[in-house]
Tab-separated table of C-alpha atoms in Angstrom:
chain	number	residue	atom	x	y	z
D	1	MET	CA	-50.913	35.417	40.727
D	2	VAL	CA	-49.338	32.730	42.806
D	3	PRO	CA	-46.695	34.870	44.683
D	4	LEU	CA	-49.728	37.247	45.886
D	5	ASN	CA	-51.572	34.359	47.164
D	6	PHE	CA	-48.924	32.955	49.095
D	7	GLU	CA	-48.502	36.447	50.780
D	8	ILE	CA	-52.273	36.845	51.596
D	9	CYS	CA	-52.093	33.439	53.300
D	10	ALA	CA	-49.220	34.053	55.228
D	11	LEU	CA	-50.613	37.543	56.676
D	12	PHE	CA	-53.859	35.858	57.357
D	13	LYS	CA	-52.033	33.139	59.180
D	14	SER	CA	-50.319	35.514	61.436
D	15	TYR	CA	-53.378	37.313	62.159
D	16	LEU	CA	-55.083	34.137	63.471
D	17	LEU	CA	-52.183	33.329	65.713
D	18	ILE	CA	-52.048	37.029	67.152
D	19	ARG	CA	-56.033	36.597	67.963
D	20	LEU	CA	-55.670	33.218	69.329
D	21	TRP	CA	-52.860	34.241	71.799
D	22	ASP	CA	-54.686	37.147	73.058
D	23	TYR	CA	-57.721	35.052	73.514
D	24	ALA	CA	-55.945	32.565	75.494
D	25	THR	CA	-54.330	35.228	77.981
D	26	GLY	CA	-57.742	36.462	78.548
D	27	VAL	CA	-56.680	40.244	77.520
D	28	ILE	CA	-60.029	40.359	75.044
D	29	LEU	CA	-63.161	39.011	75.332
D	30	THR	CA	-64.679	36.381	72.849
D	31	SER	CA	-66.845	38.989	71.322
D	32	GLU	CA	-63.978	41.081	70.364
D	33	LEU	CA	-62.677	38.513	67.899
D	34	ILE	CA	-65.439	40.091	65.343
D	35	PRO	CA	-65.619	43.984	66.287
D	36	THR	CA	-68.534	46.047	65.439
D	37	LYS	CA	-68.660	49.908	64.494
D	38	GLU	CA	-70.225	50.934	67.675
D	39	THR	CA	-67.124	49.391	69.926
D	40	ASN	CA	-64.696	50.666	67.656
D	41	SER	CA	-65.902	54.159	67.632
D	42	HIS	CA	-67.957	55.174	70.794
D	43	SER	CA	-66.437	52.786	73.662
D	44	PRO	CA	-65.002	55.110	76.735
D	45	PHE	CA	-62.032	53.542	78.716
D	46	PRO	CA	-60.481	54.653	81.511
D	47	ALA	CA	-56.915	55.880	81.623
D	48	ASP	CA	-55.109	52.848	83.154
D	49	ASP	CA	-57.196	50.134	81.214
D	50	PRO	CA	-54.995	48.336	78.316
D	51	SER	CA	-58.026	47.937	76.410
D	52	PRO	CA	-57.494	51.059	74.240
D	53	ARG	CA	-54.056	49.453	73.228
D	54	LEU	CA	-55.270	46.210	72.406
D	55	THR	CA	-58.032	47.744	70.440
D	56	ALA	CA	-55.892	49.711	68.278
D	57	GLN	CA	-53.866	46.738	67.369
D	58	ALA	CA	-56.845	44.876	66.364
D	59	GLN	CA	-58.126	47.999	64.268
D	60	VAL	CA	-54.683	47.882	62.471
D	61	ALA	CA	-54.996	44.344	61.596
D	62	GLU	CA	-58.531	44.706	60.517
D	63	ASP	CA	-57.176	47.215	58.297
D	64	ILE	CA	-54.843	44.854	56.846
D	65	LEU	CA	-57.004	42.315	56.391
D	66	ASP	CA	-59.512	44.540	54.577
D	67	LYS	CA	-56.832	45.724	52.207
D	68	TYR	CA	-55.960	42.015	51.165
D	69	ARG	CA	-59.690	41.312	51.044
D	70	ASN	CA	-60.066	44.087	48.588
D	71	ALA	CA	-56.834	42.657	46.862
D	72	ILE	CA	-58.210	39.246	46.727
D	73	LYS	CA	-61.618	40.353	45.400
D	74	ARG	CA	-59.937	42.339	42.569
D	75	THR	CA	-57.431	39.523	41.317
D	76	SER	CA	-59.734	36.801	41.794
D	77	PRO	CA	-63.650	37.929	42.161
D	78	SER	CA	-65.141	34.322	41.650
D	79	GLU	CA	-62.553	32.241	43.168
D	80	GLY	CA	-60.871	32.410	46.544
D	81	ALA	CA	-57.018	32.785	47.274
D	82	MET	CA	-56.921	28.934	48.313
D	83	ALA	CA	-58.640	28.078	45.263
D	84	ASN	CA	-56.285	29.994	42.903
D	85	TYR	CA	-53.331	28.469	44.574
D	86	GLU	CA	-54.530	25.045	44.443
D	87	SER	CA	-55.192	25.397	40.776
D	88	ALA	CA	-51.956	27.100	40.157
D	89	GLY	CA	-50.043	24.239	41.895
D	90	ASP	CA	-52.353	21.606	39.857
D	91	ASN	CA	-51.365	23.303	36.785
D	92	HIS	CA	-47.741	23.161	37.854
D	93	HIS	CA	-47.904	19.582	38.569
D	94	LYS	CA	-49.435	18.913	35.252
D	95	ASP	CA	-47.011	20.716	33.435
D	96	LEU	CA	-44.180	18.713	35.028
D	97	ASN	CA	-45.917	15.524	34.188
D	98	LYS	CA	-46.526	16.592	30.725
D	99	GLU	CA	-42.605	17.306	30.496
D	100	ARG	CA	-41.793	13.930	32.057
D	101	ILE	CA	-43.924	12.135	29.610
D	102	GLY	CA	-42.416	13.909	26.779
D	103	LEU	CA	-39.020	13.248	27.987
D	104	ASP	CA	-39.753	9.782	28.143
D	105	ASP	CA	-41.169	9.642	24.905
D	106	ALA	CA	-38.153	11.520	23.521
D	107	VAL	CA	-35.752	9.078	25.210
D	108	ALA	CA	-37.768	5.958	23.766
D	109	GLN	CA	-37.600	7.342	20.369
D	110	CYS	CA	-33.901	8.196	20.579
D	111	TYR	CA	-33.343	4.479	21.937
D	112	SER	CA	-35.355	3.116	18.901
D	113	ALA	CA	-33.479	5.459	16.413
D	114	GLY	CA	-30.260	4.332	17.917
D	115	HIS	CA	-31.382	0.796	17.707
D	116	ASN	CA	-32.326	1.034	14.220
D	117	ARG	CA	-29.183	2.974	13.045
D	118	ALA	CA	-26.999	0.209	14.879
D	119	SER	CA	-29.278	-2.727	13.068
D	120	VAL	CA	-28.665	-0.874	9.599
D	121	PHE	CA	-24.707	-0.599	10.448
D	122	SER	CA	-24.572	-4.074	11.433
D	123	TYR	CA	-26.440	-5.213	8.120
D	124	ARG	CA	-24.306	-3.074	6.018
D	125	ASP	CA	-21.178	-4.328	7.810
D	126	ALA	CA	-22.310	-7.996	7.491
D	127	LYS	CA	-22.704	-7.235	3.818
D	128	LYS	CA	-19.349	-5.812	3.111
D	129	LYS	CA	-17.534	-8.878	4.835
D	130	LEU	CA	-19.568	-11.203	3.202
D	131	ARG	CA	-18.854	-9.776	-0.125
D	132	LEU	CA	-15.023	-10.192	0.593
D	133	ALA	CA	-15.675	-13.615	1.714
D	134	LEU	CA	-17.300	-14.723	-1.074
D	135	CYS	CA	-14.720	-13.069	-3.569
D	136	SER	CA	-12.064	-15.248	-1.961
D	137	ALA	CA	-13.891	-18.278	-1.909
D	138	ASP	CA	-13.832	-21.447	-3.786
D	139	SER	CA	-17.097	-21.653	-5.755
D	140	VAL	CA	-16.865	-25.433	-6.104
D	141	ALA	CA	-17.223	-26.143	-2.340
D	142	PHE	CA	-20.590	-24.706	-2.036
D	143	PRO	CA	-22.826	-26.977	-4.394
D	144	VAL	CA	-20.784	-29.841	-2.932
D	145	LEU	CA	-21.410	-28.827	0.595
D	146	THR	CA	-25.291	-28.393	-0.049
D	147	HIS	CA	-25.417	-32.256	-1.358
D	148	SER	CA	-23.260	-33.651	1.243
D	149	THR	CA	-25.756	-35.908	3.036
D	150	ARG	CA	-27.338	-37.320	-0.517
D	151	ASN	CA	-24.503	-39.892	-0.962
D	152	GLY	CA	-25.238	-41.087	2.521
D	153	LEU	CA	-22.583	-39.350	4.240
D	154	PRO	CA	-23.172	-38.048	7.907
D	155	ASP	CA	-24.165	-34.496	8.294
D	156	HIS	CA	-22.259	-32.927	11.255
D	157	THR	CA	-23.504	-29.378	10.638
D	158	ASP	CA	-25.689	-27.561	13.281
D	159	PRO	CA	-29.279	-27.606	12.099
D	160	GLU	CA	-29.536	-23.901	13.240
D	161	ASP	CA	-26.816	-22.924	10.955
D	162	ASN	CA	-27.943	-21.433	7.523
D	163	GLU	CA	-26.093	-21.915	4.132
D	164	ILE	CA	-24.016	-19.147	4.725
D	165	VAL	CA	-22.625	-20.043	7.868
D	166	CYS	CA	-22.036	-23.617	6.440
D	167	PHE	CA	-20.132	-22.314	3.548
D	168	LEU	CA	-18.086	-19.892	5.713
D	169	LYS	CA	-17.324	-23.062	8.219
D	170	VAL	CA	-15.908	-24.741	4.907
D	171	GLN	CA	-14.026	-21.808	3.915
D	172	ILE	CA	-12.611	-21.306	7.542
D	173	ALA	CA	-11.297	-25.143	7.614
D	174	GLU	CA	-9.672	-24.582	4.248
D	175	ALA	CA	-7.991	-21.515	5.438
D	176	ILE	CA	-6.877	-23.248	8.473
D	177	ASN	CA	-5.433	-25.886	6.326
D	178	LEU	CA	-3.502	-23.683	4.256
D	179	GLN	CA	-2.369	-21.695	7.250
D	180	ASP	CA	-3.750	-18.399	5.609
D	181	LYS	CA	-3.911	-16.577	8.915
D	182	ASN	CA	-5.370	-13.252	7.159
D	183	LEU	CA	-8.092	-15.269	5.588
D	184	MET	CA	-8.817	-16.805	8.716
D	185	ALA	CA	-9.496	-13.698	10.591
D	186	GLN	CA	-11.613	-12.266	8.036
D	187	LEU	CA	-13.782	-15.389	7.687
D	188	GLN	CA	-14.420	-15.728	11.513
D	189	GLU	CA	-15.268	-11.982	11.686
D	190	THR	CA	-17.604	-12.456	8.753
D	191	MET	CA	-19.324	-15.573	10.422
D	192	ARG	CA	-19.704	-13.727	13.710
D	193	CYS	CA	-21.378	-10.869	11.930
D	194	VAL	CA	-23.799	-13.338	10.100
D	195	CYS	CA	-24.646	-15.396	12.961
D	196	ARG	CA	-26.793	-12.574	14.288
D	197	PHE	CA	-29.245	-12.470	11.631
D	198	ASP	CA	-31.925	-15.371	10.896
D	199	ASN	CA	-32.882	-17.202	7.730
D	200	ARG	CA	-34.881	-14.632	6.457
D	201	THR	CA	-32.466	-11.903	6.871
D	202	CYS	CA	-29.629	-13.919	5.502
D	203	ARG	CA	-31.768	-14.694	2.180
D	204	LYS	CA	-32.240	-11.031	2.264
D	205	LEU	CA	-28.496	-10.358	2.400
D	206	LEU	CA	-27.788	-12.682	-0.390
D	207	ALA	CA	-30.485	-11.269	-2.417
D	208	SER	CA	-28.935	-7.661	-1.907
D	209	ILE	CA	-25.234	-8.929	-2.830
D	210	ALA	CA	-26.960	-10.464	-6.008
D	211	GLU	CA	-28.845	-7.400	-6.959
D	212	ASP	CA	-25.581	-5.075	-6.414
D	213	TYR	CA	-23.714	-7.464	-8.715
D	214	ARG	CA	-26.424	-7.351	-11.286
D	215	LYS	CA	-26.367	-3.496	-10.977
D	216	ARG	CA	-22.604	-3.423	-11.287
D	217	ALA	CA	-22.707	-5.842	-14.627
D	218	PRO	CA	-22.785	-2.763	-16.848
D	219	TYR	CA	-19.961	-1.153	-15.182
D	220	ILE	CA	-18.055	-4.174	-15.185
D	221	ALA	CA	-18.672	-4.571	-18.668
D	222	TYR	CA	-17.560	-0.824	-19.381
D	223	LEU	CA	-14.277	-1.447	-17.269
D	224	THR	CA	-13.607	-4.511	-19.368
D	225	ARG	CA	-13.824	-2.527	-22.608
D	226	CYS	CA	-11.683	0.276	-21.154
D	227	ARG	CA	-9.214	-2.509	-20.195
D	228	GLN	CA	-9.244	-3.929	-23.720
D	229	GLY	CA	-8.811	-0.882	-25.152
D	230	LEU	CA	-5.947	0.136	-22.919
D	231	GLN	CA	-4.182	-3.128	-23.651
D	232	THR	CA	-4.683	-2.402	-27.387
D	233	THR	CA	-3.135	1.074	-26.901
D	234	GLN	CA	-0.413	-0.315	-24.669
D	235	ALA	CA	0.470	-2.972	-27.380
D	236	HIS	CA	0.609	-0.489	-30.247
D	237	LEU	CA	2.874	1.953	-27.983
D	238	GLU	CA	5.144	-1.002	-27.275
D	239	ARG	CA	5.446	-1.778	-30.964
D	240	LEU	CA	6.113	1.946	-31.774
D	241	LEU	CA	8.678	1.941	-28.983
D	242	GLN	CA	10.462	-1.350	-30.723
D	243	ARG	CA	10.403	0.555	-34.039
D	244	VAL	CA	11.964	3.771	-32.442
D	245	LEU	CA	14.650	1.701	-30.641
D	246	ARG	CA	15.387	0.081	-33.860
D	247	ASP	CA	15.742	3.152	-35.577
D	248	LYS	CA	17.838	4.469	-33.168
D	249	GLU	CA	20.149	1.182	-33.278
D	250	VAL	CA	20.404	1.804	-36.968
D	251	ALA	CA	21.380	5.456	-36.792
D	252	ASN	CA	23.630	4.563	-34.077
D	253	ARG	CA	25.402	1.931	-36.344
D	254	TYR	CA	25.694	4.073	-39.233
D	255	PHE	CA	27.168	7.218	-37.263
D	256	THR	CA	29.661	4.429	-36.120
D	257	THR	CA	30.434	3.293	-39.369
D	258	VAL	CA	31.040	7.076	-40.668
D	259	CYS	CA	33.431	7.618	-37.571
D	260	VAL	CA	35.238	4.219	-38.517
D	261	ARG	CA	35.578	5.043	-42.058
D	262	LEU	CA	37.316	8.492	-40.992
D	263	LEU	CA	39.740	6.246	-38.998
D	264	LEU	CA	40.474	3.639	-41.777
D	265	GLU	CA	41.104	6.482	-44.064
D	266	SER	CA	43.788	7.723	-41.877
D	267	LYS	CA	45.262	4.136	-41.745
D	268	GLU	CA	44.819	3.400	-45.639
D	269	LYS	CA	48.870	3.183	-46.023
D	270	LYS	CA	48.931	0.453	-43.431
D	271	ILE	CA	45.860	-1.249	-44.884
D	272	ARG	CA	47.661	-1.551	-48.284
D	273	GLU	CA	50.957	-2.827	-46.886
D	274	PHE	CA	49.130	-5.521	-45.062
D	275	ILE	CA	46.938	-6.755	-47.942
D	276	GLN	CA	49.692	-6.578	-50.721
D	277	GLY	CA	52.595	-7.761	-48.501
D	278	ASP	CA	51.984	-9.682	-45.474
D	279	PHE	CA	48.653	-11.527	-46.208
D	280	GLN	CA	48.996	-12.325	-50.138
D	281	LYS	CA	52.433	-13.980	-49.426
D	282	LEU	CA	51.184	-16.101	-46.912
D	283	THR	CA	49.882	-19.751	-47.887
D	284	ALA	CA	49.245	-21.393	-44.660
D	285	ALA	CA	45.428	-21.054	-43.512
D	286	ASP	CA	46.599	-20.764	-39.777
D	287	ASP	CA	49.326	-18.227	-40.739
D	288	LYS	CA	46.781	-15.879	-42.417
D	289	THR	CA	44.285	-16.205	-39.585
D	290	ALA	CA	46.980	-15.205	-37.022
D	291	GLN	CA	47.881	-12.394	-39.480
D	292	VAL	CA	44.341	-10.934	-39.693
D	293	GLU	CA	43.994	-11.255	-36.055
D	294	ASP	CA	47.161	-9.037	-35.470
D	295	PHE	CA	46.266	-6.414	-38.032
D	296	LEU	CA	42.693	-6.110	-36.564
D	297	GLN	CA	44.191	-5.683	-32.953
D	298	PHE	CA	46.603	-2.909	-34.411
D	299	LEU	CA	43.611	-1.141	-35.584
D	300	TYR	CA	41.722	-1.472	-32.545
D	301	GLY	CA	44.655	-0.126	-30.614
D	302	ALA	CA	44.582	2.825	-33.093
D	303	MET	CA	40.991	3.587	-32.557
D	304	ALA	CA	41.318	3.573	-28.685
D	305	GLN	CA	43.980	6.376	-28.833
D	306	ASP	CA	41.932	8.509	-31.477
D	307	VAL	CA	40.250	11.516	-30.099
D	308	ILE	CA	36.639	10.842	-31.624
D	309	TRP	CA	36.564	7.441	-29.525
D	310	GLN	CA	37.964	8.744	-26.190
D	311	ASN	CA	34.321	9.251	-24.543
D	312	ALA	CA	32.601	6.162	-26.613
D	313	SER	CA	30.535	3.771	-24.452
D	314	GLU	CA	31.042	0.043	-24.365
D	315	GLU	CA	28.493	-0.598	-27.087
D	316	GLN	CA	29.705	1.932	-29.351
D	317	LEU	CA	33.262	0.356	-29.120
D	318	GLN	CA	31.963	-2.945	-30.110
D	319	ASP	CA	29.892	-1.619	-32.762
D	320	ALA	CA	33.194	0.212	-34.073
D	321	GLN	CA	35.219	-3.015	-33.751
D	322	LEU	CA	32.673	-5.238	-35.684
D	323	ALA	CA	32.761	-2.165	-38.481
D	324	ILE	CA	36.516	-2.464	-38.822
D	325	GLU	CA	36.205	-6.132	-38.923
D	326	ARG	CA	33.814	-5.917	-41.745
D	327	SER	CA	35.634	-3.483	-43.787
D	328	VAL	CA	39.127	-5.325	-43.292
D	329	MET	CA	37.654	-8.599	-44.312
D	330	ASN	CA	35.657	-6.890	-47.345
D	331	ARG	CA	39.036	-5.904	-48.423
D	332	ILE	CA	40.652	-9.213	-48.321
D	333	PHE	CA	37.570	-11.398	-49.112
D	334	LYS	CA	38.729	-13.111	-52.113
D	335	LEU	CA	42.160	-13.913	-50.873
D	336	ALA	CA	40.645	-15.544	-47.552
D	337	PHE	CA	37.521	-17.093	-49.120
D	338	TYR	CA	39.448	-18.993	-52.247
D	339	PRO	CA	42.763	-19.434	-50.912
D	340	ASN	CA	43.427	-21.951	-53.683
D	341	GLN	CA	41.438	-19.668	-56.007
D	342	ASP	CA	40.526	-21.798	-59.049
D	343	GLY	CA	40.526	-24.949	-57.395
D	344	ASP	CA	38.320	-23.975	-54.461
D	345	ILE	CA	35.868	-22.255	-57.230
D	346	LEU	CA	35.537	-25.590	-59.204
D	347	ARG	CA	35.119	-27.727	-55.905
D	348	ASP	CA	32.088	-25.523	-55.078
D	349	GLN	CA	30.639	-25.916	-58.565
D	350	VAL	CA	30.740	-29.529	-58.439
D	351	LEU	CA	28.997	-29.782	-54.970
D	352	HIS	CA	26.407	-27.151	-56.592
D	353	GLU	CA	25.569	-29.304	-59.371
D	354	HIS	CA	25.420	-32.466	-57.138
D	355	ILE	CA	22.731	-30.655	-54.810
D	356	GLN	CA	21.000	-29.122	-57.858
D	357	ARG	CA	20.504	-32.855	-59.192
D	358	LEU	CA	19.301	-33.928	-55.606
D	359	SER	CA	16.732	-31.094	-55.670
D	360	LYS	CA	15.079	-32.694	-58.515
D	361	VAL	CA	14.624	-36.294	-56.943
D	362	VAL	CA	14.635	-35.692	-53.186
D	363	THR	CA	11.224	-34.857	-51.449
D	364	ALA	CA	10.138	-34.319	-47.882
D	365	ASN	CA	9.259	-38.078	-47.446
D	366	HIS	CA	12.518	-39.362	-49.077
D	367	ARG	CA	13.816	-42.355	-47.536
D	368	ALA	CA	17.221	-41.292	-47.208
D	369	LEU	CA	15.910	-38.301	-44.884
D	370	GLN	CA	13.588	-40.038	-42.786
D	371	ILE	CA	11.762	-37.078	-41.566
D	372	PRO	CA	8.992	-37.657	-38.906
D	373	GLU	CA	5.528	-37.603	-40.613
D	374	VAL	CA	4.209	-35.052	-38.118
D	375	TYR	CA	6.640	-32.252	-39.556
D	376	LEU	CA	5.707	-33.044	-43.182
D	377	ARG	CA	2.913	-30.535	-43.188
D	378	GLU	CA	5.270	-27.591	-42.933
D	379	ALA	CA	7.457	-28.590	-45.537
D	380	PRO	CA	8.926	-27.311	-47.671
D	381	TRP	CA	10.007	-24.633	-45.077
D	382	PRO	CA	10.553	-21.674	-47.521
D	383	SER	CA	11.280	-19.140	-44.947
D	384	ALA	CA	14.166	-21.154	-43.739
D	385	GLN	CA	15.286	-21.614	-47.384
D	386	SER	CA	15.263	-17.959	-48.078
D	387	GLU	CA	17.523	-17.093	-44.957
D	388	ILE	CA	20.353	-19.522	-45.947
D	389	ARG	CA	20.132	-18.020	-49.609
D	390	THR	CA	21.447	-14.614	-48.344
D	391	ILE	CA	24.660	-16.275	-46.736
D	392	SER	CA	26.451	-15.174	-49.791
D	393	ALA	CA	25.937	-11.466	-49.162
D	394	TYR	CA	28.123	-11.506	-45.963
D	395	LYS	CA	31.597	-11.156	-46.090
D	396	THR	CA	32.852	-11.762	-42.699
D	397	PRO	CA	32.881	-14.866	-41.055
D	398	ARG	CA	30.797	-13.648	-38.078
D	399	ASP	CA	27.905	-12.564	-40.268
D	400	LYS	CA	27.983	-15.790	-42.017
D	401	VAL	CA	27.498	-17.856	-38.590
D	402	GLN	CA	24.608	-15.591	-37.882
D	403	CYS	CA	22.935	-16.124	-41.037
D	404	ILE	CA	23.141	-20.036	-40.167
D	405	LEU	CA	22.031	-19.467	-36.867
D	406	ARG	CA	18.824	-17.536	-38.122
D	407	MET	CA	18.184	-20.354	-40.077
D	408	CYS	CA	18.694	-23.078	-37.556
D	409	SER	CA	16.159	-20.865	-35.387
D	410	THR	CA	13.521	-20.573	-38.062
D	411	ILE	CA	13.462	-24.489	-38.636
D	412	MET	CA	13.297	-25.254	-34.968
D	413	ASN	CA	10.264	-22.623	-34.543
D	414	LEU	CA	8.524	-24.201	-37.538
D	415	LEU	CA	9.031	-27.775	-36.104
D	416	SER	CA	7.609	-26.582	-32.528
D	417	LEU	CA	4.617	-25.075	-34.429
D	418	ALA	CA	4.030	-28.391	-36.155
D	419	ASN	CA	4.000	-30.487	-32.892
D	420	GLU	CA	3.419	-28.446	-29.568
D	421	ASP	CA	3.318	-31.629	-27.621
D	422	SER	CA	7.002	-32.180	-27.724
D	423	VAL	CA	10.359	-30.284	-28.283
D	424	PRO	CA	11.928	-31.389	-31.354
D	425	GLY	CA	15.598	-32.916	-30.899
D	426	ALA	CA	18.509	-33.529	-33.128
D	427	ASP	CA	16.993	-36.354	-34.770
D	428	ASP	CA	14.209	-34.277	-35.919
D	429	PHE	CA	16.202	-31.207	-36.690
D	430	VAL	CA	18.892	-32.563	-39.021
D	431	PRO	CA	16.665	-34.305	-41.616
D	432	VAL	CA	14.844	-30.958	-42.293
D	433	LEU	CA	17.977	-29.191	-42.514
D	434	VAL	CA	19.396	-31.460	-44.948
D	435	PHE	CA	16.241	-30.868	-47.092
D	436	VAL	CA	16.375	-27.048	-46.587
D	437	LEU	CA	19.823	-26.909	-47.843
D	438	ILE	CA	19.034	-29.084	-50.720
D	439	LYS	CA	16.292	-27.157	-51.835
D	440	ALA	CA	17.925	-23.833	-51.292
D	441	ASN	CA	21.212	-24.842	-52.722
D	442	PRO	CA	23.419	-21.937	-51.260
D	443	PRO	CA	26.468	-21.254	-53.686
D	444	CYS	CA	30.087	-21.736	-52.499
D	445	LEU	CA	28.857	-24.176	-49.691
D	446	LEU	CA	32.384	-25.827	-49.104
D	447	SER	CA	34.325	-22.617	-49.396
D	448	THR	CA	32.035	-21.108	-46.822
D	449	VAL	CA	32.576	-24.101	-44.340
D	450	GLN	CA	36.279	-23.545	-44.972
D	451	TYR	CA	36.252	-19.781	-44.444
D	452	ILE	CA	34.302	-20.008	-41.107
D	453	SER	CA	36.563	-22.942	-39.691
D	454	SER	CA	39.677	-20.831	-40.558
D	455	PHE	CA	38.539	-17.406	-39.348
D	456	TYR	CA	36.080	-17.983	-36.756
D	457	ALA	CA	36.379	-21.445	-35.370
D	458	SER	CA	38.429	-20.192	-32.105
D	459	CYS	CA	35.421	-17.923	-31.542
D	460	LEU	CA	32.766	-20.233	-31.648
D	461	SER	CA	30.860	-20.852	-28.470
D	462	GLY	CA	27.633	-22.083	-26.831
D	463	GLU	CA	24.662	-21.909	-29.344
D	464	GLU	CA	26.771	-20.890	-32.198
D	465	SER	CA	28.867	-23.814	-31.718
D	466	TYR	CA	26.015	-26.296	-31.472
D	467	TRP	CA	24.378	-24.984	-34.554
D	468	TRP	CA	27.632	-24.787	-36.601
D	469	MET	CA	28.243	-28.488	-35.817
D	470	GLN	CA	24.781	-29.528	-37.114
D	471	PHE	CA	25.167	-27.500	-40.200
D	472	THR	CA	28.662	-29.119	-41.080
D	473	ALA	CA	27.041	-32.435	-40.338
D	474	ALA	CA	24.222	-31.463	-42.835
D	475	VAL	CA	26.842	-30.857	-45.600
D	476	GLU	CA	28.723	-33.960	-45.060
D	477	PHE	CA	25.435	-35.801	-45.147
D	478	ILE	CA	24.666	-34.416	-48.534
D	479	LYS	CA	27.686	-35.515	-50.318
D	480	THR	CA	26.952	-39.103	-49.441
D	481	ILE	CA	23.229	-38.919	-50.913
D	482	ASP	CA	23.268	-40.755	-54.297
D	483	ASP	CA	21.635	-38.432	-56.765
D	484	ARG	CA	20.781	-41.458	-59.121
D	485	LYS	CA	18.151	-42.851	-56.615
């Protein structure tokens, strides 16, 4: 409808301009502006008069106008062309206004939604940072801060700051004092985010964190139970691993002993010659010790040249040397342990009877021992007594020293258990060691001391040397105790 109205108006405007121009030039009369049927059909004109040409033009214009008048009547019988145009224009402007209003509303809604999203993100971001700050904070500082002015101390905090900001300031000061740069940056960023909120929002923030903590409490309890279960399983697996390693160690030593036995069987003739010839003829203890050392070195060299031991590890070689030493010392034990034979046996028997009489009269609080009262609760130290009683089962001086070392370690552990506030010294240890030896009364005590001193004294060092010195001192002290008192 709108393009047709524009075309009609343009044609009507052209027609009016043509008629006005003809009227101004005087070509036509005023009465010709509205022609009638009589003038259009019956007016005779001379041949040289221009009126017929103008009348024909006017007739053409009238025909054009009639055509468009009929078109206007068909398209808008109740309203004119200008009314339709104005109505269409008004409707178009109304549509544009509605579009502008809708666009403004959409922009406003988008801005409002974006602002809400930014607020939610800021709240969540502040909550996350505050949670991290509280995790690394000193919980004792906050109650002290809230009551800082009750004892008459000045309050230099900003009255507009809430408790969270004050707490963060204290934590920042502590981080500055500790020169913890990472913590300083985190706390400053947290305080920047929290300062945007008012007190109501801050309380809501704390309540939200507390609610999150409450909701996470069952999950934390679940994690704690899982952690306990994992630690129990880990301890069980570690114990199983220790058992497997111990079984592996025993199996390796047994395999090494079997291989050493094969080596010694090939050297049986040399071993007999050493025992029956060189070693048995010697009388001096130093000569016997040197002879045993030389023969052991000979066997070690033979083992190194054997095919079985070519690719053995260092640990396997050490176990093999220990097995060779045990085998050889077991073969010469009586000759080495009792060099004077019956004299040494009688001497050990006398000391054994003396200790047996002492065991009947000596108690843990005996005045000759002077054991501190704090250690009397652990008396009579049965585990240490059982350790020293097994010393006769070992044949090599090295193994006997290890047995004495285990006994001394057991006594020290029991003394430390009785008094956790102090470390027991030699004055605390020796009286207890004397009491344990009296109650255990190991056989052949003097020959044991002589045997170790002859064949292993040069190898003693460090902890072994210290405990061996304490052991010999205890044996000498037992000799001086009068069994009649």
